[in-house]
One Martini backbone bead per residue (centre of mass of N, CA, C, O) as a GRO file, in nm:
protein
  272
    1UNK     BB    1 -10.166 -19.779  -3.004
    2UNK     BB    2 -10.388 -19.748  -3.260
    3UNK     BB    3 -10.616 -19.973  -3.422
    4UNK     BB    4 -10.717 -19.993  -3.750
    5UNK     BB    5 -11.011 -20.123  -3.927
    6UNK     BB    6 -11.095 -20.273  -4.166
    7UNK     BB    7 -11.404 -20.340  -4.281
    8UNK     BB    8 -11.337 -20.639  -4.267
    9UNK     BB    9 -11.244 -20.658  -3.979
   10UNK     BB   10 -11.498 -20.572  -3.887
   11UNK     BB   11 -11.646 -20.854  -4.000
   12UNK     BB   12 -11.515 -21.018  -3.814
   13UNK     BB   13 -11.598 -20.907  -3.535
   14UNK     BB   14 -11.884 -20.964  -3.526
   15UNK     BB   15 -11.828 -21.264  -3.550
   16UNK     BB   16 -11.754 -21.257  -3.247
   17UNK     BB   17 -11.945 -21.062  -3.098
   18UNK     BB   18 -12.166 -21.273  -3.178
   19UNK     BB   19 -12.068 -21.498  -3.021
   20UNK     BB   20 -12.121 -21.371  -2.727
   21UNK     BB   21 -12.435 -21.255  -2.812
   22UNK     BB   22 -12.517 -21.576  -2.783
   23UNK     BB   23 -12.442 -21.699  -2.508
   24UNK     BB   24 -12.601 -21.473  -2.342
   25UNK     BB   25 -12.853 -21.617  -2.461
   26UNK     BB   26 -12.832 -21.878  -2.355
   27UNK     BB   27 -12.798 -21.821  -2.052
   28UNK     BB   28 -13.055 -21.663  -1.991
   29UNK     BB   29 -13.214 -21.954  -1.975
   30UNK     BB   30 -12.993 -22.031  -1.685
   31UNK     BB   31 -13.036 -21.779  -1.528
   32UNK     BB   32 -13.101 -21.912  -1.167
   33UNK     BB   33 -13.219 -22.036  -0.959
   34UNK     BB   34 -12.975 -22.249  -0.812
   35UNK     BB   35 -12.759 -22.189  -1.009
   36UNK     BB   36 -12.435 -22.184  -1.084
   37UNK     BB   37 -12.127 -22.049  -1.227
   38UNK     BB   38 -12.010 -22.307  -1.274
   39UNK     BB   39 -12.253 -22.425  -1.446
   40UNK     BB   40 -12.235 -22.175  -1.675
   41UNK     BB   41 -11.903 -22.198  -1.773
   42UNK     BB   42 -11.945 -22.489  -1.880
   43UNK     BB   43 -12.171 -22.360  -2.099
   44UNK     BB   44 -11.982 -22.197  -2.236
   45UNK     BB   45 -11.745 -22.334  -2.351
   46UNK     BB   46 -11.941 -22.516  -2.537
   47UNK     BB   47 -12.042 -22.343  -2.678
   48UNK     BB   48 -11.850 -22.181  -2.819
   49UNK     BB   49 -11.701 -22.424  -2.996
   50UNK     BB   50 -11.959 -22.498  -3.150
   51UNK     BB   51 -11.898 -22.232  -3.295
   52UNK     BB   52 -11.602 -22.187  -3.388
   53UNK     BB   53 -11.460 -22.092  -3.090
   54UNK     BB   54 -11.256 -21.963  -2.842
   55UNK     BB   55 -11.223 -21.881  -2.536
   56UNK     BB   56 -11.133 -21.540  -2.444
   57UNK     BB   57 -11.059 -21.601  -2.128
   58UNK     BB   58 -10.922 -21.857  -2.122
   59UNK     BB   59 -10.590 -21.805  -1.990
   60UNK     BB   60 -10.614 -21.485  -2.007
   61UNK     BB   61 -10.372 -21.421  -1.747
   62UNK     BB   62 -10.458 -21.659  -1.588
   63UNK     BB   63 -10.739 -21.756  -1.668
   64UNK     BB   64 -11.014 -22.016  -1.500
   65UNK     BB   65 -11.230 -21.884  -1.709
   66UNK     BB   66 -11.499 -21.830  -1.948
   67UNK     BB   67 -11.655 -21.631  -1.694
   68UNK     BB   68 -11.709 -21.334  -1.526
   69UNK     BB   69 -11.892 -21.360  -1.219
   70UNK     BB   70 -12.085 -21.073  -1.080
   71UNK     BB   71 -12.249 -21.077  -0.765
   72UNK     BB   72 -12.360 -20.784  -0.668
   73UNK     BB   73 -12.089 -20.617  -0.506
   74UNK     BB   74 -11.982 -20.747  -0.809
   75UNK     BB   75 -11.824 -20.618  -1.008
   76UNK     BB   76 -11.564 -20.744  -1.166
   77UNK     BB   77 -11.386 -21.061  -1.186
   78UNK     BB   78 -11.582 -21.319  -1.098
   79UNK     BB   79 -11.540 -21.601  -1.043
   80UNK     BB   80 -11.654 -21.932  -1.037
   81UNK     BB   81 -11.884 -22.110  -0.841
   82UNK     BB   82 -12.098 -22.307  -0.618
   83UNK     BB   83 -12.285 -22.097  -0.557
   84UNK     BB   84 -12.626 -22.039  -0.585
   85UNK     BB   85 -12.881 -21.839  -0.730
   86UNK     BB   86 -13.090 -21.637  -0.567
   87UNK     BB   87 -13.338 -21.452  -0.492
   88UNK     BB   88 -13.236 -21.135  -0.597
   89UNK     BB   89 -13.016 -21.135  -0.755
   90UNK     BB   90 -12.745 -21.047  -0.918
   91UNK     BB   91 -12.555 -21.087  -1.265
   92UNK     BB   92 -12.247 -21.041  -1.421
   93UNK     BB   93 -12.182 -21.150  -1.778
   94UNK     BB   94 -11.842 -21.180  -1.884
   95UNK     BB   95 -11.772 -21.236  -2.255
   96UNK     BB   96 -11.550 -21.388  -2.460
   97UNK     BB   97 -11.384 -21.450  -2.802
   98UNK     BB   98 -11.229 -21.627  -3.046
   99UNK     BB   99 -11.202 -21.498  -3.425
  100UNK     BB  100 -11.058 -21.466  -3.692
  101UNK     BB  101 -10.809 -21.349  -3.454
  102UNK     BB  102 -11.057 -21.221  -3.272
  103UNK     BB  103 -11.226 -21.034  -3.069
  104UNK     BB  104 -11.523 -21.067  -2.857
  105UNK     BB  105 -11.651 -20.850  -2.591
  106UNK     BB  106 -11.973 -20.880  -2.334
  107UNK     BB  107 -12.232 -20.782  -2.117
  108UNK     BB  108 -12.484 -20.872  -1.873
  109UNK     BB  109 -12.731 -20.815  -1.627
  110UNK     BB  110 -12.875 -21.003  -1.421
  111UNK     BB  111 -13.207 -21.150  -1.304
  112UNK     BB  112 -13.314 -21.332  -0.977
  113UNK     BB  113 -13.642 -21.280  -0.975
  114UNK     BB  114 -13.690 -21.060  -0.701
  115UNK     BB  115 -13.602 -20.761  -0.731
  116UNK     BB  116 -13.501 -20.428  -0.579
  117UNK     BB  117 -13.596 -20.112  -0.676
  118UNK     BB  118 -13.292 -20.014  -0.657
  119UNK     BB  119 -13.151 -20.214  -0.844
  120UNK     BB  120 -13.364 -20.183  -1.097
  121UNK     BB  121 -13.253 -19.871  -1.153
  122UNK     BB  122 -12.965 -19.942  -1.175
  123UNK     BB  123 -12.946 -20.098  -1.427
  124UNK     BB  124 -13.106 -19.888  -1.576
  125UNK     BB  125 -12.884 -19.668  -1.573
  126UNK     BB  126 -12.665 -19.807  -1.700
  127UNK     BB  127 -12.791 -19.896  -1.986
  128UNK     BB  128 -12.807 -19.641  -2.076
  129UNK     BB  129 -12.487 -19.506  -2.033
  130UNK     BB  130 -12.407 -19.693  -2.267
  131UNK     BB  131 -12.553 -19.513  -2.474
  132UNK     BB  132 -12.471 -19.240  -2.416
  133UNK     BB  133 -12.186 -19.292  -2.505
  134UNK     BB  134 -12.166 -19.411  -2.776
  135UNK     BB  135 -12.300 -19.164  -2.903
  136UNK     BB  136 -11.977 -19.051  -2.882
  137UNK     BB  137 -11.887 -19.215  -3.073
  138UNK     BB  138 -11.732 -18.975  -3.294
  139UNK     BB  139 -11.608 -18.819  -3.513
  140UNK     BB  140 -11.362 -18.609  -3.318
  141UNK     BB  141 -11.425 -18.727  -3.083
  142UNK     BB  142 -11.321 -18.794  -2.748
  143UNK     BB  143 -11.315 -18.981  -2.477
  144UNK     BB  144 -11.376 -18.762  -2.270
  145UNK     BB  145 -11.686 -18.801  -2.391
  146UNK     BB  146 -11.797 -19.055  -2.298
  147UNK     BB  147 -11.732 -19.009  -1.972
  148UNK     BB  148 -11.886 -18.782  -1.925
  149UNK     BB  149 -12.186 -18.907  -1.998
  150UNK     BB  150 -12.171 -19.129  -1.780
  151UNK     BB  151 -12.122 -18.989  -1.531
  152UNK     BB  152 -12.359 -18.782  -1.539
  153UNK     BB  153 -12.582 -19.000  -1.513
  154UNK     BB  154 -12.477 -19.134  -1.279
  155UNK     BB  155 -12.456 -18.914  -1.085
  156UNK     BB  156 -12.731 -18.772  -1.090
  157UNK     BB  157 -12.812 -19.080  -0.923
  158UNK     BB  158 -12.633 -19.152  -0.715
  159UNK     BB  159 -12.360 -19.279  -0.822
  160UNK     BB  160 -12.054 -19.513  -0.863
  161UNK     BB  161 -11.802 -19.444  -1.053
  162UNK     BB  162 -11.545 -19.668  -1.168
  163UNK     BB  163 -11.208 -19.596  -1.169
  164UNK     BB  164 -11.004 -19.882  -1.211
  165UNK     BB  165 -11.220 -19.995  -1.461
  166UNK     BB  166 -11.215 -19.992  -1.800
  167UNK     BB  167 -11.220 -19.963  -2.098
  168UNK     BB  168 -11.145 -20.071  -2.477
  169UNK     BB  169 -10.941 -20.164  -2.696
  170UNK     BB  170 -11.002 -20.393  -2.962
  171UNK     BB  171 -10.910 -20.707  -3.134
  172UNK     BB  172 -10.595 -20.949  -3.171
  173UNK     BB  173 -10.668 -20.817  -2.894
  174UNK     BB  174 -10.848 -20.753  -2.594
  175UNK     BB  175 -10.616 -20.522  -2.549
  176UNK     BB  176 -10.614 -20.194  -2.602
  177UNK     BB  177 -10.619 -19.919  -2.760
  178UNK     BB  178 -10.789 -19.696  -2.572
  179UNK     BB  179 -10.866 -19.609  -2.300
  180UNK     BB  180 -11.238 -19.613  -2.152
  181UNK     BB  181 -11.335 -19.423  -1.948
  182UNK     BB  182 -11.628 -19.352  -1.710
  183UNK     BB  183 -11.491 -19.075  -1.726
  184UNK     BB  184 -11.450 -18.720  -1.763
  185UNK     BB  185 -11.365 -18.498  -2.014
  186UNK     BB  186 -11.475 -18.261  -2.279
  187UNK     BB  187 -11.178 -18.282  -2.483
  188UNK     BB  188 -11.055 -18.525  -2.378
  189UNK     BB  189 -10.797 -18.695  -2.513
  190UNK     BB  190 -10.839 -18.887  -2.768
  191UNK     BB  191 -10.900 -18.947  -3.101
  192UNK     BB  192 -11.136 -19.010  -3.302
  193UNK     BB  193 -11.157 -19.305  -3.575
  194UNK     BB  194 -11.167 -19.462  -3.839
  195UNK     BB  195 -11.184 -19.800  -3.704
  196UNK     BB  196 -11.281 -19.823  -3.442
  197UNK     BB  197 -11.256 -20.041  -3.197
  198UNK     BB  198 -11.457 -20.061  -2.880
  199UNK     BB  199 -11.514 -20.120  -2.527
  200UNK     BB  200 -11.804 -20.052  -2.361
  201UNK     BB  201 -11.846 -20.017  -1.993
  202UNK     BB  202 -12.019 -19.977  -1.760
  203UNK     BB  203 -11.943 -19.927  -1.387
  204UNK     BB  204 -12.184 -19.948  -1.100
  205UNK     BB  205 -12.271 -19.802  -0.835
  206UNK     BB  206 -12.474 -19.784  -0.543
  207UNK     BB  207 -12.239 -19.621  -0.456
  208UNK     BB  208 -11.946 -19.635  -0.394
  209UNK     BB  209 -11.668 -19.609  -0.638
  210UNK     BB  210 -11.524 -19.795  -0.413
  211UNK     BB  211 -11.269 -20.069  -0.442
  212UNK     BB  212 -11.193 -20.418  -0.394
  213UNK     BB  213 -11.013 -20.700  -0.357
  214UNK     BB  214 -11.005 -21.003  -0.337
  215UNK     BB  215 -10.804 -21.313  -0.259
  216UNK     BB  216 -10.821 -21.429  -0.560
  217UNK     BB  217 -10.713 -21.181  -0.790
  218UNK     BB  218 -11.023 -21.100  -0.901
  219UNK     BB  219 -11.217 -20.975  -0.787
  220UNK     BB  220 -11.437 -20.726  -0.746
  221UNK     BB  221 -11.551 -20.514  -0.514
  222UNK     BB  222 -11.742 -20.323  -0.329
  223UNK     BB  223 -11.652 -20.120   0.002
  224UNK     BB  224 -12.014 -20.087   0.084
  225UNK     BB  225 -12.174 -20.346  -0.016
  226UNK     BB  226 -12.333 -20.243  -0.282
  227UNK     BB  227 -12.463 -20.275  -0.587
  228UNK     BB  228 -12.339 -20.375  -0.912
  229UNK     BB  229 -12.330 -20.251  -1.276
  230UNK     BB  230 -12.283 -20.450  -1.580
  231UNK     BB  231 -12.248 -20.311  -1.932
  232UNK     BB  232 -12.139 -20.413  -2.274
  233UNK     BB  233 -11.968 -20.329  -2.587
  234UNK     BB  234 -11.926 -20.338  -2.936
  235UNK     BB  235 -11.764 -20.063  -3.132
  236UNK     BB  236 -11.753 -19.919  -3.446
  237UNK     BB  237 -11.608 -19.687  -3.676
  238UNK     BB  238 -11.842 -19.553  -3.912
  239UNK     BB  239 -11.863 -19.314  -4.111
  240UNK     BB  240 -11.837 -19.138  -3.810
  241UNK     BB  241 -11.980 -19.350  -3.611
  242UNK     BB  242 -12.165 -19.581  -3.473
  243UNK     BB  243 -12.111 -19.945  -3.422
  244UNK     BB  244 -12.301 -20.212  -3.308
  245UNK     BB  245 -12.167 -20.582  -3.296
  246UNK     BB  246 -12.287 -20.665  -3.083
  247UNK     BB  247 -12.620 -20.773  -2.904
  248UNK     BB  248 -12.882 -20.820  -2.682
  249UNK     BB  249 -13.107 -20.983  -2.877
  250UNK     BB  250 -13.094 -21.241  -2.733
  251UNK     BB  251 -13.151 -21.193  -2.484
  252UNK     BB  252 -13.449 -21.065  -2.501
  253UNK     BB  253 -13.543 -21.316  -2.674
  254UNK     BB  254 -13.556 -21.489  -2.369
  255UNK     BB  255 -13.689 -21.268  -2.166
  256UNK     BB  256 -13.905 -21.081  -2.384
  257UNK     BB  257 -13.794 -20.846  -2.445
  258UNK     BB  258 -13.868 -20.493  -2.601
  259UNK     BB  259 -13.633 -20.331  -2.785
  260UNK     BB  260 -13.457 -20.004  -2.951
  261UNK     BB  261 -13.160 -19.970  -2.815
  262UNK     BB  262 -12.989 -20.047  -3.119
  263UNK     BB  263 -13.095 -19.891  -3.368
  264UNK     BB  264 -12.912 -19.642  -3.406
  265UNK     BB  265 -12.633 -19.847  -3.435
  266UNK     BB  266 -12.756 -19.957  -3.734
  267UNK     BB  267 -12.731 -19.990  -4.081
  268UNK     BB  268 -12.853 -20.281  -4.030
  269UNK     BB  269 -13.072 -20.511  -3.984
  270UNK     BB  270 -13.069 -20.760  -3.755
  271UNK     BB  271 -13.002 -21.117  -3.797
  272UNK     BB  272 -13.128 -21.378  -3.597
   0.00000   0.00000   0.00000
């Protein structure tokens, strides 16, 4: 059953989803050459708290950390480790957030030092697929619209879209309706309505779309090891539109990035 929120509850989701995309842009200046994602993770539970909210993941499900880091050929739920990341690695750092009764949950793939051409064609495809996705999420329009636009643009570029695991719908669980597939067809699946709020999810693979759980009962990893990249937002459809709760605007501002890609889903201009 699909939960709708009234515009109350979505400016509260808002100061949830805006507490996660705090976290990623603190830790953009913290994901280098050498540092663990395990002192990453730790460095996240401590912001997350300080800002008064919970870590939205650590615990849920028996997740037993705040952040789950996919470095290369893992697509997401990767746990954090001790092994350092090396010039040249990706990682994808999911994280979640509990405030105000309300989850915000979303993605962001990191660079660390030279990554090689090919990856970053692939980040680059991933993020684009993720905003033309967005795009979709529009009154009357229903998921297989969604799922369309980014499969097609993704696999036009010769990638392998995930399908074992998709988007979902967010609120005062983590997992809501409804499932957000990235692949689909158009004019298929539930439709979309006023109040809803969704978390769109890009998982993409540099090669074959099929992927393996690794032992720790967590990793997801691509089954020819090419590099996979997550992007993910939180969304809420507002007047009709797409309106995003998220914001990479923190990442951005420590990377130095200059970017317009997020001005078109907002209605009123956002103050960092």
């Amino acid at each position: 059953m699909i939960v709708v929120k009234t515009k109350e509850e979505i400016e509260l989701m808002r100061q949830s989803a805006l507490i996660v995309s705090k976290t990623l842009g603190m830790l953009a200046k913290e994901v280098k050459e050498g540092v663990t994602t395990m002192q990453l993770d730790k460095l996240a539970e401590e912001f997350i708290r300080d800002q008064g909210a919970l870590p939205g993941f650590l615990g849920l499900y028996d997740c037993p950390s705040t952040l789950l880091c996919s470095v290369n050929d893992a697509v997401v739920h990767g746990l954090p480790t001790q092994t350092p990341l090396k010039d040249g690695d990706i990682v994808s750092i999911d994280c979640g957030a509990l405030m105000n009764e309300f989850y915000g949950d979303h993605a962001y793939t990191f660079e660390i030092g030279e990554v090689d051409p090919e990856t970053k064609k692939l980040i680059q495809v991933t993020k684009e697929s993720l905003y033309i996705g967005i795009r979709e999420f529009k009154l009357n329009n229903r998921v297989g619209d969604v799922g369309f636009a980014i499969q097609q643009h993704c696999e036009s570029h010769g990638y392998g879209v995930v399908r074992e695991l998709v988007g979902h719908g967010l609120g005062k669980k983590m997992h809501e309706d409804p499932e957000m597939p990235n692949y689909g067809r158009r004019g298929r699946g539930k439709k979309f309505v006023e109040g809803m709020v969704v978390a769109i999810e890009p998982m993409i693979n540099g090669g074959t779309h099929k992927v393996r759980q690794l032992k720790d009962g967590w990793t997801i990893v691509t089954q020819d090891g090419k590099p996979s990249v997550h992007f993910e937002h939180d969304v809420a459809l507002v007047d009709g539109k797409p309106e995003i709760l998220s914001t990479f605007a923190y990442v951005h501002e420590a990377l130095g990035i200059v970017s317009n890609e997020e001005d078109e889903f907002r209605q009123k201009a956002l103050v960092l």
